[in-house]
C-alpha atoms as a printed R data frame, in Angstrom:
    type eleno elety resid chain resno       x       y       z
1   ATOM     1    CA   UNK     A     1 211.241 100.019  84.883
2   ATOM     2    CA   UNK     A     2 207.861 100.390  83.189
3   ATOM     3    CA   UNK     A     3 206.195  97.440  84.865
4   ATOM     4    CA   UNK     A     4 206.110  96.552  88.533
5   ATOM     5    CA   UNK     A     5 207.850  93.380  89.619
6   ATOM     6    CA   UNK     A     6 204.996  92.284  91.879
7   ATOM     7    CA   UNK     A     7 201.219  92.411  91.877
8   ATOM     8    CA   UNK     A     8 200.901  92.550  95.658
9   ATOM     9    CA   UNK     A     9 203.037  93.540  98.607
10  ATOM    10    CA   UNK     A    10 201.640  91.897 101.759
11  ATOM    11    CA   UNK     A    11 201.716  94.341 104.661
12  ATOM    12    CA   UNK     A    12 200.959  92.672 107.994
13  ATOM    13    CA   UNK     A    13 201.972  92.418 111.628
14  ATOM    14    CA   UNK     A    14 204.100  89.413 112.557
15  ATOM    15    CA   UNK     A    15 201.349  88.183 114.933
16  ATOM    16    CA   UNK     A    16 199.101  87.696 111.891
17  ATOM    17    CA   UNK     A    17 201.596  85.603 109.954
18  ATOM    18    CA   UNK     A    18 199.211  82.683 109.474
19  ATOM    19    CA   UNK     A    19 196.762  84.853 107.535
20  ATOM    20    CA   UNK     A    20 199.607  86.480 105.587
21  ATOM    21    CA   UNK     A    21 200.911  83.066 104.483
22  ATOM    22    CA   UNK     A    22 197.447  81.758 103.609
23  ATOM    23    CA   UNK     A    23 196.544  84.826 101.528
24  ATOM    24    CA   UNK     A    24 199.964  84.958  99.807
25  ATOM    25    CA   UNK     A    25 199.747  81.313  98.772
26  ATOM    26    CA   UNK     A    26 196.139  81.763  97.565
27  ATOM    27    CA   UNK     A    27 197.111  84.724  95.387
28  ATOM    28    CA   UNK     A    28 200.123  83.037  93.821
29  ATOM    29    CA   UNK     A    29 198.066  79.923  93.096
30  ATOM    30    CA   UNK     A    30 195.670  82.228  91.283
31  ATOM    31    CA   UNK     A    31 198.559  83.502  89.091
32  ATOM    32    CA   UNK     A    32 199.522  86.679  90.901
33  ATOM    33    CA   UNK     A    33 203.100  87.562  91.903
34  ATOM    34    CA   UNK     A    34 203.392  88.375  95.597
35  ATOM    35    CA   UNK     A    35 206.164  90.008  97.638
36  ATOM    36    CA   UNK     A    36 205.857  88.376 101.054
37  ATOM    37    CA   UNK     A    37 208.385  88.835 103.844
38  ATOM    38    CA   UNK     A    38 208.655  85.166 104.883
39  ATOM    39    CA   UNK     A    39 209.316  84.074 101.311
40  ATOM    40    CA   UNK     A    40 211.322  86.936  99.852
41  ATOM    41    CA   UNK     A    41 213.501  88.289 102.647
42  ATOM    42    CA   UNK     A    42 216.972  86.677 102.680
43  ATOM    43    CA   UNK     A    43 219.548  86.513 105.413
44  ATOM    44    CA   UNK     A    44 221.847  89.549 105.516
45  ATOM    45    CA   UNK     A    45 219.384  91.867 103.770
46  ATOM    46    CA   UNK     A    46 218.322  95.160 105.306
47  ATOM    47    CA   UNK     A    47 214.762  94.716 106.638
48  ATOM    48    CA   UNK     A    48 213.698  98.348 106.123
49  ATOM    49    CA   UNK     A    49 215.092  98.461 102.593
50  ATOM    50    CA   UNK     A    50 213.344  95.214 101.707
51  ATOM    51    CA   UNK     A    51 210.045  96.557 102.996
52  ATOM    52    CA   UNK     A    52 210.542  99.706 100.930
53  ATOM    53    CA   UNK     A    53 211.438  97.552  97.908
54  ATOM    54    CA   UNK     A    54 208.222  95.538  98.244
55  ATOM    55    CA   UNK     A    55 206.047  98.594  98.640
56  ATOM    56    CA   UNK     A    56 207.749 100.428  95.791
57  ATOM    57    CA   UNK     A    57 207.811  97.649  93.199
58  ATOM    58    CA   UNK     A    58 204.326  96.226  93.838
59  ATOM    59    CA   UNK     A    59 201.186  97.475  92.102
60  ATOM    60    CA   UNK     A    60 199.158  97.103  95.289
61  ATOM    61    CA   UNK     A    61 199.753  96.967  99.014
62  ATOM    62    CA   UNK     A    62 197.482  94.398 100.642
63  ATOM    63    CA   UNK     A    63 197.165  95.467 104.291
64  ATOM    64    CA   UNK     A    64 195.877  92.872 106.773
65  ATOM    65    CA   UNK     A    65 193.919  94.928 109.299
66  ATOM    66    CA   UNK     A    66 193.843  93.782 112.903
67  ATOM    67    CA   UNK     A    67 194.464  95.304 116.328
68  ATOM    68    CA   UNK     A    68 198.077  94.205 116.018
69  ATOM    69    CA   UNK     A    69 198.424  95.852 112.618
70  ATOM    70    CA   UNK     A    70 196.836  99.186 113.552
71  ATOM    71    CA   UNK     A    71 198.901  99.374 116.736
72  ATOM    72    CA   UNK     A    72 202.260  98.802 115.004
73  ATOM    73    CA   UNK     A    73 204.498 101.702 114.057
74  ATOM    74    CA   UNK     A    74 206.045  99.877 111.103
75  ATOM    75    CA   UNK     A    75 202.774  98.792 109.509
76  ATOM    76    CA   UNK     A    76 201.242 102.233 109.945
77  ATOM    77    CA   UNK     A    77 204.010 103.740 107.861
78  ATOM    78    CA   UNK     A    78 203.486 101.063 105.182
79  ATOM    79    CA   UNK     A    79 199.789 101.619 104.665
80  ATOM    80    CA   UNK     A    80 200.138 105.401 105.035
81  ATOM    81    CA   UNK     A    81 202.747 105.435 102.244
82  ATOM    82    CA   UNK     A    82 200.523 103.348  99.987
83  ATOM    83    CA   UNK     A    83 197.548 105.577 100.677
84  ATOM    84    CA   UNK     A    84 199.542 108.773 100.095
85  ATOM    85    CA   UNK     A    85 200.790 107.535  96.714
86  ATOM    86    CA   UNK     A    86 197.194 107.078  95.502
87  ATOM    87    CA   UNK     A    87 194.964 109.393  97.552
88  ATOM    88    CA   UNK     A    88 192.058 109.361  95.080
89  ATOM    89    CA   UNK     A    89 192.081 105.546  95.001
90  ATOM    90    CA   UNK     A    90 192.120 105.524  91.198
91  ATOM    91    CA   UNK     A    91 194.818 102.822  91.005
92  ATOM    92    CA   UNK     A    92 193.777 100.976  94.164
93  ATOM    93    CA   UNK     A    93 197.325 101.145  95.446
94  ATOM    94    CA   UNK     A    94 196.123 100.461  98.990
95  ATOM    95    CA   UNK     A    95 193.866  97.402  99.479
96  ATOM    96    CA   UNK     A    96 192.831  96.769 103.091
97  ATOM    97    CA   UNK     A    97 191.699  93.310 104.244
98  ATOM    98    CA   UNK     A    98 189.886  93.065 107.601
99  ATOM    99    CA   UNK     A    99 191.032  89.884 109.363
100 ATOM   100    CA   UNK     A   100 189.682  90.744 112.810
101 ATOM   101    CA   UNK     A   101 186.313  92.073 113.982
102 ATOM   102    CA   UNK     A   102 187.459  95.594 114.824
103 ATOM   103    CA   UNK     A   103 186.105  99.090 114.284
104 ATOM   104    CA   UNK     A   104 188.127 101.071 111.790
105 ATOM   105    CA   UNK     A   105 188.900 104.689 112.563
106 ATOM   106    CA   UNK     A   106 190.484 107.653 110.820
107 ATOM   107    CA   UNK     A   107 190.609 107.368 107.034
108 ATOM   108    CA   UNK     A   108 190.027 103.619 106.906
109 ATOM   109    CA   UNK     A   109 186.182 103.597 107.070
110 ATOM   110    CA   UNK     A   110 186.124 105.660 103.866
111 ATOM   111    CA   UNK     A   111 187.945 102.947 101.922
112 ATOM   112    CA   UNK     A   112 186.169  99.870 100.590
113 ATOM   113    CA   UNK     A   113 187.880  96.876 102.186
114 ATOM   114    CA   UNK     A   114 187.869  93.122 101.732
115 ATOM   115    CA   UNK     A   115 186.159  91.630 104.768
116 ATOM   116    CA   UNK     A   116 187.003  88.105 105.975
117 ATOM   117    CA   UNK     A   117 185.173  88.428 109.292
118 ATOM   118    CA   UNK     A   118 182.489  85.777 109.735
119 ATOM   119    CA   UNK     A   119 183.462  83.841 106.578
120 ATOM   120    CA   UNK     A   120 184.480  80.205 106.307
121 ATOM   121    CA   UNK     A   121 187.407  79.093 104.118
122 ATOM   122    CA   UNK     A   122 185.531  78.956 100.828
123 ATOM   123    CA   UNK     A   123 183.826  82.271 101.477
124 ATOM   124    CA   UNK     A   124 187.145  83.874 102.479
125 ATOM   125    CA   UNK     A   125 188.846  82.589  99.297
126 ATOM   126    CA   UNK     A   126 186.043  84.011  97.174
127 ATOM   127    CA   UNK     A   127 186.203  87.348  99.009
128 ATOM   128    CA   UNK     A   128 189.979  87.666  98.449
129 ATOM   129    CA   UNK     A   129 189.984  86.685  94.779
130 ATOM   130    CA   UNK     A   130 187.006  88.853  93.963
131 ATOM   131    CA   UNK     A   131 188.228  91.765  96.059
132 ATOM   132    CA   UNK     A   132 191.640  92.022  94.341
133 ATOM   133    CA   UNK     A   133 190.174  92.168  90.846
134 ATOM   134    CA   UNK     A   134 191.131  95.415  89.169
135 ATOM   135    CA   UNK     A   135 189.214  95.043  85.944
136 ATOM   136    CA   UNK     A   136 185.447  95.437  85.668
137 ATOM   137    CA   UNK     A   137 183.543  92.414  86.882
138 ATOM   138    CA   UNK     A   138 181.414  92.113  83.772
139 ATOM   139    CA   UNK     A   139 180.781  88.400  83.060
140 ATOM   140    CA   UNK     A   140 181.940  86.808  79.822
141 ATOM   141    CA   UNK     A   141 178.462  85.476  79.032
142 ATOM   142    CA   UNK     A   142 175.150  87.293  79.435
143 ATOM   143    CA   UNK     A   143 173.246  86.694  82.686
144 ATOM   144    CA   UNK     A   144 170.029  84.681  82.325
145 ATOM   145    CA   UNK     A   145 166.802  86.640  81.853
146 ATOM   146    CA   UNK     A   146 165.310  87.006  85.357
147 ATOM   147    CA   UNK     A   147 161.784  86.438  84.102
148 ATOM   148    CA   UNK     A   148 158.734  88.439  83.109
149 ATOM   149    CA   UNK     A   149 157.737  91.108  85.624
150 ATOM   150    CA   UNK     A   150 154.245  90.321  86.811
151 ATOM   151    CA   UNK     A   151 151.620  93.028  87.081
152 ATOM   152    CA   UNK     A   152 150.566  93.854  90.607
153 ATOM   153    CA   UNK     A   153 146.922  93.114  91.326
154 ATOM   154    CA   UNK     A   154 146.908  96.002  93.782
155 ATOM   155    CA   UNK     A   155 148.205  98.417  91.145
156 ATOM   156    CA   UNK     A   156 145.620  97.201  88.650
157 ATOM   157    CA   UNK     A   157 142.841  97.782  91.162
158 ATOM   158    CA   UNK     A   158 144.167 101.255  91.942
159 ATOM   159    CA   UNK     A   159 144.377 102.198  88.286
160 ATOM   160    CA   UNK     A   160 140.891 100.837  87.646
161 ATOM   161    CA   UNK     A   161 137.781 101.049  89.787
162 ATOM   162    CA   UNK     A   162 139.557 100.447  93.088
163 ATOM   163    CA   UNK     A   163 136.398 101.263  95.061
164 ATOM   164    CA   UNK     A   164 134.090  98.910  93.145
165 ATOM   165    CA   UNK     A   165 134.659  95.693  95.094
166 ATOM   166    CA   UNK     A   166 134.016  97.311  98.476
167 ATOM   167    CA   UNK     A   167 130.980  99.242  97.242
168 ATOM   168    CA   UNK     A   168 129.364  96.248  95.545
169 ATOM   169    CA   UNK     A   169 129.833  94.148  98.654
170 ATOM   170    CA   UNK     A   170 128.428  96.836 100.945
171 ATOM   171    CA   UNK     A   171 125.440  97.579  98.696
172 ATOM   172    CA   UNK     A   172 124.486  93.891  98.752
173 ATOM   173    CA   UNK     A   173 124.621  93.984 102.540
174 ATOM   174    CA   UNK     A   174 122.323  97.027 102.622
175 ATOM   175    CA   UNK     A   175 119.917  95.332 100.218
176 ATOM   176    CA   UNK     A   176 119.683  92.590 102.851
177 ATOM   177    CA   UNK     A   177 118.913  95.213 105.523
178 ATOM   178    CA   UNK     A   178 122.345  94.875 107.108
179 ATOM   179    CA   UNK     A   179 122.447  98.502 108.216
180 ATOM   180    CA   UNK     A   180 124.675  99.824 110.983
181 ATOM   181    CA   UNK     A   181 121.558 101.087 112.781
182 ATOM   182    CA   UNK     A   182 118.061  99.705 112.567
183 ATOM   183    CA   UNK     A   183 116.351 101.972 110.059
184 ATOM   184    CA   UNK     A   184 112.633 102.525 109.496
185 ATOM   185    CA   UNK     A   185 111.025 100.666 106.608
186 ATOM   186    CA   UNK     A   186 110.653 102.315 103.225
187 ATOM   187    CA   UNK     A   187 112.725 103.743 100.417
188 ATOM   188    CA   UNK     A   188 116.099 105.092 101.475
189 ATOM   189    CA   UNK     A   189 119.419 106.165 100.034
190 ATOM   190    CA   UNK     A   190 123.045 105.730 101.078
191 ATOM   191    CA   UNK     A   191 125.932 108.097 100.456
192 ATOM   192    CA   UNK     A   192 129.377 106.484 100.619
193 ATOM   193    CA   UNK     A   193 132.721 108.236 100.675
194 ATOM   194    CA   UNK     A   194 135.492 105.695 100.100
195 ATOM   195    CA   UNK     A   195 139.116 106.936 100.312
196 ATOM   196    CA   UNK     A   196 141.720 105.112  98.269
197 ATOM   197    CA   UNK     A   197 143.841 104.736 101.421
198 ATOM   198    CA   UNK     A   198 141.008 102.839 103.113
199 ATOM   199    CA   UNK     A   199 141.159 100.202 100.388
200 ATOM   200    CA   UNK     A   200 144.922  99.916  99.835
201 ATOM   201    CA   UNK     A   201 146.363 100.477 103.316
202 ATOM   202    CA   UNK     A   202 143.957  98.567 105.569
203 ATOM   203    CA   UNK     A   203 143.615 101.579 107.856
204 ATOM   204    CA   UNK     A   204 142.465 101.126 111.434
205 ATOM   205    CA   UNK     A   205 141.941 104.540 112.993
206 ATOM   206    CA   UNK     A   206 141.428 104.985 116.752
207 ATOM   207    CA   UNK     A   207 137.814 105.789 117.609
208 ATOM   208    CA   UNK     A   208 138.751 109.013 119.391
209 ATOM   209    CA   UNK     A   209 139.956 110.380 116.033
210 ATOM   210    CA   UNK     A   210 136.576 109.616 114.434
211 ATOM   211    CA   UNK     A   211 134.612 111.620 117.002
212 ATOM   212    CA   UNK     A   212 133.344 114.414 114.714
213 ATOM   213    CA   UNK     A   213 129.672 114.869 115.754
214 ATOM   214    CA   UNK     A   214 129.162 118.259 114.112
215 ATOM   215    CA   UNK     A   215 130.586 117.090 110.787
216 ATOM   216    CA   UNK     A   216 128.739 113.766 110.751
217 ATOM   217    CA   UNK     A   217 125.246 115.267 110.514
218 ATOM   218    CA   UNK     A   218 122.517 112.802 109.468
219 ATOM   219    CA   UNK     A   219 119.934 113.823 106.874
220 ATOM   220    CA   UNK     A   220 116.422 115.049 107.659
221 ATOM   221    CA   UNK     A   221 117.101 116.265 111.169
222 ATOM   222    CA   UNK     A   222 118.034 119.246 113.297
223 ATOM   223    CA   UNK     A   223 119.293 117.120 116.171
224 ATOM   224    CA   UNK     A   224 120.972 113.764 116.566
225 ATOM   225    CA   UNK     A   225 122.668 111.443 119.002
226 ATOM   226    CA   UNK     A   226 126.006 109.649 118.749
227 ATOM   227    CA   UNK     A   227 127.719 106.542 120.012
228 ATOM   228    CA   UNK     A   228 130.755 104.324 119.634
229 ATOM   229    CA   UNK     A   229 130.107 100.938 118.052
230 ATOM   230    CA   UNK     A   230 132.170  97.975 116.882
231 ATOM   231    CA   UNK     A   231 132.708  99.579 113.461
232 ATOM   232    CA   UNK     A   232 133.836 102.995 114.690
233 ATOM   233    CA   UNK     A   233 131.758 106.095 115.440
234 ATOM   234    CA   UNK     A   234 128.092 106.628 114.603
235 ATOM   235    CA   UNK     A   235 125.620 109.519 114.683
236 ATOM   236    CA   UNK     A   236 121.902 108.775 114.325
237 ATOM   237    CA   UNK     A   237 118.521 110.472 114.458
238 ATOM   238    CA   UNK     A   238 115.051 109.252 115.480
239 ATOM   239    CA   UNK     A   239 111.713 110.940 115.071
240 ATOM   240    CA   UNK     A   240 109.633 111.383 118.234
241 ATOM   241    CA   UNK     A   241 108.131 108.119 119.458
242 ATOM   242    CA   UNK     A   242 109.999 106.115 116.769
243 ATOM   243    CA   UNK     A   243 111.811 102.998 117.883
244 ATOM   244    CA   UNK     A   244 114.151 102.935 114.904
245 ATOM   245    CA   UNK     A   245 116.331 105.610 113.336
246 ATOM   246    CA   UNK     A   246 115.362 107.296 110.111
247 ATOM   247    CA   UNK     A   247 118.976 108.364 109.404
248 ATOM   248    CA   UNK     A   248 122.502 107.638 110.542
249 ATOM   249    CA   UNK     A   249 126.128 108.372 109.623
250 ATOM   250    CA   UNK     A   250 128.811 105.758 110.257
251 ATOM   251    CA   UNK     A   251 132.488 106.733 110.300
252 ATOM   252    CA   UNK     A   252 134.222 103.374 109.897
253 ATOM   253    CA   UNK     A   253 137.613 102.734 111.464
254 ATOM   254    CA   UNK     A   254 139.133 102.381 107.998
255 ATOM   255    CA   UNK     A   255 138.113 105.967 107.137
256 ATOM   256    CA   UNK     A   256 135.047 105.197 105.015
257 ATOM   257    CA   UNK     A   257 131.848 107.147 105.711
258 ATOM   258    CA   UNK     A   258 128.359 105.732 105.152
259 ATOM   259    CA   UNK     A   259 125.315 107.981 105.488
260 ATOM   260    CA   UNK     A   260 121.844 106.438 105.202
261 ATOM   261    CA   UNK     A   261 118.486 108.264 105.189
262 ATOM   262    CA   UNK     A   262 114.839 107.417 104.550
263 ATOM   263    CA   UNK     A   263 113.395 110.746 105.678
264 ATOM   264    CA   UNK     A   264 113.787 112.620 102.378
265 ATOM   265    CA   UNK     A   265 112.176 109.753 100.443
266 ATOM   266    CA   UNK     A   266 109.297 109.187 102.844
267 ATOM   267    CA   UNK     A   267 106.058 109.220 100.776
268 ATOM   268    CA   UNK     A   268 103.952 112.388 100.969
269 ATOM   269    CA   UNK     A   269 100.227 111.834 100.715
270 ATOM   270    CA   UNK     A   270 101.051 108.314  99.550
271 ATOM   271    CA   UNK     A   271 102.912 109.768  96.556
272 ATOM   272    CA   UNK     A   272 106.317 108.172  95.945
273 ATOM   273    CA   UNK     A   273 108.336 111.010  94.507
274 ATOM   274    CA   UNK     A   274 111.845 112.278  95.007
275 ATOM   275    CA   UNK     A   275 111.845 115.919  96.173
276 ATOM   276    CA   UNK     A   276 114.651 116.639  93.761
277 ATOM   277    CA   UNK     A   277 115.736 120.061  94.989
278 ATOM   278    CA   UNK     A   278 116.053 118.976  98.603
279 ATOM   279    CA   UNK     A   279 117.501 115.608  97.632
280 ATOM   280    CA   UNK     A   280 120.268 117.017  95.429
281 ATOM   281    CA   UNK     A   281 120.964 120.067  97.558
282 ATOM   282    CA   UNK     A   282 121.178 118.186 100.846
283 ATOM   283    CA   UNK     A   283 123.494 115.504  99.477
284 ATOM   284    CA   UNK     A   284 125.902 118.172  98.217
285 ATOM   285    CA   UNK     A   285 125.852 120.025 101.552
286 ATOM   286    CA   UNK     A   286 126.271 116.915 103.698
287 ATOM   287    CA   UNK     A   287 129.005 115.455 101.480
288 ATOM   288    CA   UNK     A   288 131.105 118.584 102.009
289 ATOM   289    CA   UNK     A   289 130.878 118.059 105.783
290 ATOM   290    CA   UNK     A   290 131.778 114.382 105.484
291 ATOM   291    CA   UNK     A   291 134.824 115.299 103.406
292 ATOM   292    CA   UNK     A   292 135.951 117.652 106.166
293 ATOM   293    CA   UNK     A   293 135.633 114.813 108.663
294 ATOM   294    CA   UNK     A   294 137.808 112.557 106.502
295 ATOM   295    CA   UNK     A   295 140.373 115.285 105.946
296 ATOM   296    CA   UNK     A   296 140.534 116.004 109.695
297 ATOM   297    CA   UNK     A   297 141.972 112.521 110.340
298 ATOM   298    CA   UNK     A   298 144.728 113.071 107.760
299 ATOM   299    CA   UNK     A   299 143.386 110.712 105.102
300 ATOM   300    CA   UNK     A   300 144.614 111.657 101.662
301 ATOM   301    CA   UNK     A   301 142.802 111.921  98.349
302 ATOM   302    CA   UNK     A   302 141.449 110.502  96.079
303 ATOM   303    CA   UNK     A   303 138.037 109.661  97.513
304 ATOM   304    CA   UNK     A   304 135.228 107.882  95.690
305 ATOM   305    CA   UNK     A   305 131.712 109.275  96.254
306 ATOM   306    CA   UNK     A   306 128.701 107.107  95.508
307 ATOM   307    CA   UNK     A   307 124.926 107.417  95.962
308 ATOM   308    CA   UNK     A   308 122.679 104.353  95.946
309 ATOM   309    CA   UNK     A   309 118.889 104.298  96.315
310 ATOM   310    CA   UNK     A   310 117.102 101.295  97.856
311 ATOM   311    CA   UNK     A   311 113.459 100.158  97.536
312 ATOM   312    CA   UNK     A   312 113.065 102.984  95.024
313 ATOM   313    CA   UNK     A   313 110.806 101.152  92.572
314 ATOM   314    CA   UNK     A   314 107.728 103.211  91.532
315 ATOM   315    CA   UNK     A   315 109.338 106.485  92.628
316 ATOM   316    CA   UNK     A   316 109.652 109.401  90.241
317 ATOM   317    CA   UNK     A   317 110.934 112.966  89.893
318 ATOM   318    CA   UNK     A   318 109.242 115.843  88.127
319 ATOM   319    CA   UNK     A   319 105.660 117.093  88.363
320 ATOM   320    CA   UNK     A   320 103.966 115.616  91.411
321 ATOM   321    CA   UNK     A   321 100.575 115.170  89.775
322 ATOM   322    CA   UNK     A   322 101.759 114.293  86.277
323 ATOM   323    CA   UNK     A   323 104.886 112.158  86.362
324 ATOM   324    CA   UNK     A   324 106.405 111.080  83.088
325 ATOM   325    CA   UNK     A   325 107.841 107.722  84.044
326 ATOM   326    CA   UNK     A   326 108.536 105.836  87.250
327 ATOM   327    CA   UNK     A   327 111.740 104.127  88.300
328 ATOM   328    CA   UNK     A   328 111.309 100.371  87.784
329 ATOM   329    CA   UNK     A   329 114.386  99.180  89.662
330 ATOM   330    CA   UNK     A   330 114.434  98.339  93.349
331 ATOM   331    CA   UNK     A   331 118.102  99.317  93.805
332 ATOM   332    CA   UNK     A   332 119.519 102.176  91.765
333 ATOM   333    CA   UNK     A   333 123.279 102.615  92.018
334 ATOM   334    CA   UNK     A   334 124.338 105.978  90.617
335 ATOM   335    CA   UNK     A   335 127.681 106.643  88.875
336 ATOM   336    CA   UNK     A   336 130.615 106.884  91.287
337 ATOM   337    CA   UNK     A   337 132.576 110.134  91.145
338 ATOM   338    CA   UNK     A   338 136.199 110.627  92.163
339 ATOM   339    CA   UNK     A   339 137.291 113.569  94.299
340 ATOM   340    CA   UNK     A   340 140.911 114.423  93.511
341 ATOM   341    CA   UNK     A   341 141.109 117.844  95.147
342 ATOM   342    CA   UNK     A   342 139.674 119.290  98.341
343 ATOM   343    CA   UNK     A   343 138.575 122.208  96.171
344 ATOM   344    CA   UNK     A   344 136.542 120.065  93.768
345 ATOM   345    CA   UNK     A   345 132.961 121.298  93.244
346 ATOM   346    CA   UNK     A   346 130.728 118.464  94.328
347 ATOM   347    CA   UNK     A   347 127.673 119.835  92.531
348 ATOM   348    CA   UNK     A   348 129.556 119.662  89.223
349 ATOM   349    CA   UNK     A   349 130.948 116.192  89.936
350 ATOM   350    CA   UNK     A   350 127.525 114.831  90.914
351 ATOM   351    CA   UNK     A   351 125.698 115.949  87.780
352 ATOM   352    CA   UNK     A   352 126.039 112.537  86.014
353 ATOM   353    CA   UNK     A   353 124.693 110.845  89.151
354 ATOM   354    CA   UNK     A   354 121.676 113.109  89.412
355 ATOM   355    CA   UNK     A   355 121.088 112.968  85.663
356 ATOM   356    CA   UNK     A   356 120.718 109.195  85.798
357 ATOM   357    CA   UNK     A   357 117.781 109.435  88.219
358 ATOM   358    CA   UNK     A   358 116.047 111.851  85.847
359 ATOM   359    CA   UNK     A   359 116.865 109.606  82.893
360 ATOM   360    CA   UNK     A   360 114.923 106.802  84.567
361 ATOM   361    CA   UNK     A   361 111.956 109.162  84.799
362 ATOM   362    CA   UNK     A   362 112.001 110.286  81.167
363 ATOM   363    CA   UNK     A   363 114.142 113.421  81.410
364 ATOM   364    CA   UNK     A   364 117.372 114.306  79.639
365 ATOM   365    CA   UNK     A   365 118.956 115.352  82.917
366 ATOM   366    CA   UNK     A   366 118.448 117.073  86.242
367 ATOM   367    CA   UNK     A   367 116.442 120.283  85.976
368 ATOM   368    CA   UNK     A   368 118.607 121.785  88.695
369 ATOM   369    CA   UNK     A   369 121.491 122.299  86.245
370 ATOM   370    CA   UNK     A   370 121.865 125.005  83.645
371 ATOM   371    CA   UNK     A   371 123.289 124.553  80.168
372 ATOM   372    CA   UNK     A   372 126.829 125.058  81.510
373 ATOM   373    CA   UNK     A   373 126.483 122.299  84.113
374 ATOM   374    CA   UNK     A   374 126.100 124.627  87.102
375 ATOM   375    CA   UNK     A   375 123.711 123.582  89.859
376 ATOM   376    CA   UNK     A   376 120.976 125.951  91.062
377 ATOM   377    CA   UNK     A   377 117.484 125.441  92.417
378 ATOM   378    CA   UNK     A   378 114.977 124.884  89.648
379 ATOM   379    CA   UNK     A   379 112.118 127.377  89.741
380 ATOM   380    CA   UNK     A   380 109.922 126.208  86.856
381 ATOM   381    CA   UNK     A   381 106.742 124.156  86.562
382 ATOM   382    CA   UNK     A   382 108.305 121.075  88.117
383 ATOM   383    CA   UNK     A   383 109.271 122.915  91.309
384 ATOM   384    CA   UNK     A   384 108.400 120.722  94.277
385 ATOM   385    CA   UNK     A   385 110.034 122.446  97.244
């Protein structure tokens, strides 16, 4: 015999006869041929031989799994024989159907089964008819197009200038004197280090992690104080007899660092000039410390570094007595640089930022850089410090 006589042999315990009848009828209505004890066993026939006949001449044994089934000697031999005849499950000889909420042990958990637990009649019908399909379940007609995949606004901001929105907003606040600490009047600059994680993850770090007083050194000072505030952790410095600070460093709870100083830009002999060696050198040195503070709280790269000067109109760099040109903007936001490695050289990265200040004053670029873009203290006629 080249073809089996039956599609399914229903293996079940007699206590589960209602499910066996319901499933057998459902399958035959769907066009399958079923060998089912209640319908196919005749009086006078040998029960064991009939069971062997069903299992032998059916393509698949459909085993109705329940406590009754797994505890029966007869049914165990039926499903074990079906499993043994197709151990790799290539032909799906053994098809288990769970008809009771029980845990399956032994080999059974490794076999994909049809589960009727928790399903109503329509759901159970669908589960049976879909579960016994042997052929691939590829539909006859193509599925509808699910729709155009929209670009993520977050991804666009990450790929572009992800730091820009926060920086622009914060710079406007500083222009309106919304500083973390009250700062003395006059020209000042702010250094911001903005990690990508601070923008995309909405970080809120505990204040005790931000307590890095030796790394959060303000500018223009040899000593400073510190405190906890609503935004995180702050270090600040005041000159003797001054009511307001001249510099502070704020470590925000989201991991952003803001350092503000007016000491370096304080006019000397009423001359509004930028002491370019000290200015550039100190920013590089302090930024390295601030990066260490960020790294110490396990914030990952990249980090955006920006310098912005406030109330800087009429300031200049170059020869103190013979300036070329003066800056004519009140707020001067320098190009933002991106730090992608903890080993990045900040002096090299900051060259375009420093160059822009000198451009405003009539120079091609910062005199502190050589032809190869390496920073070193200028020692020529424009030397100020």
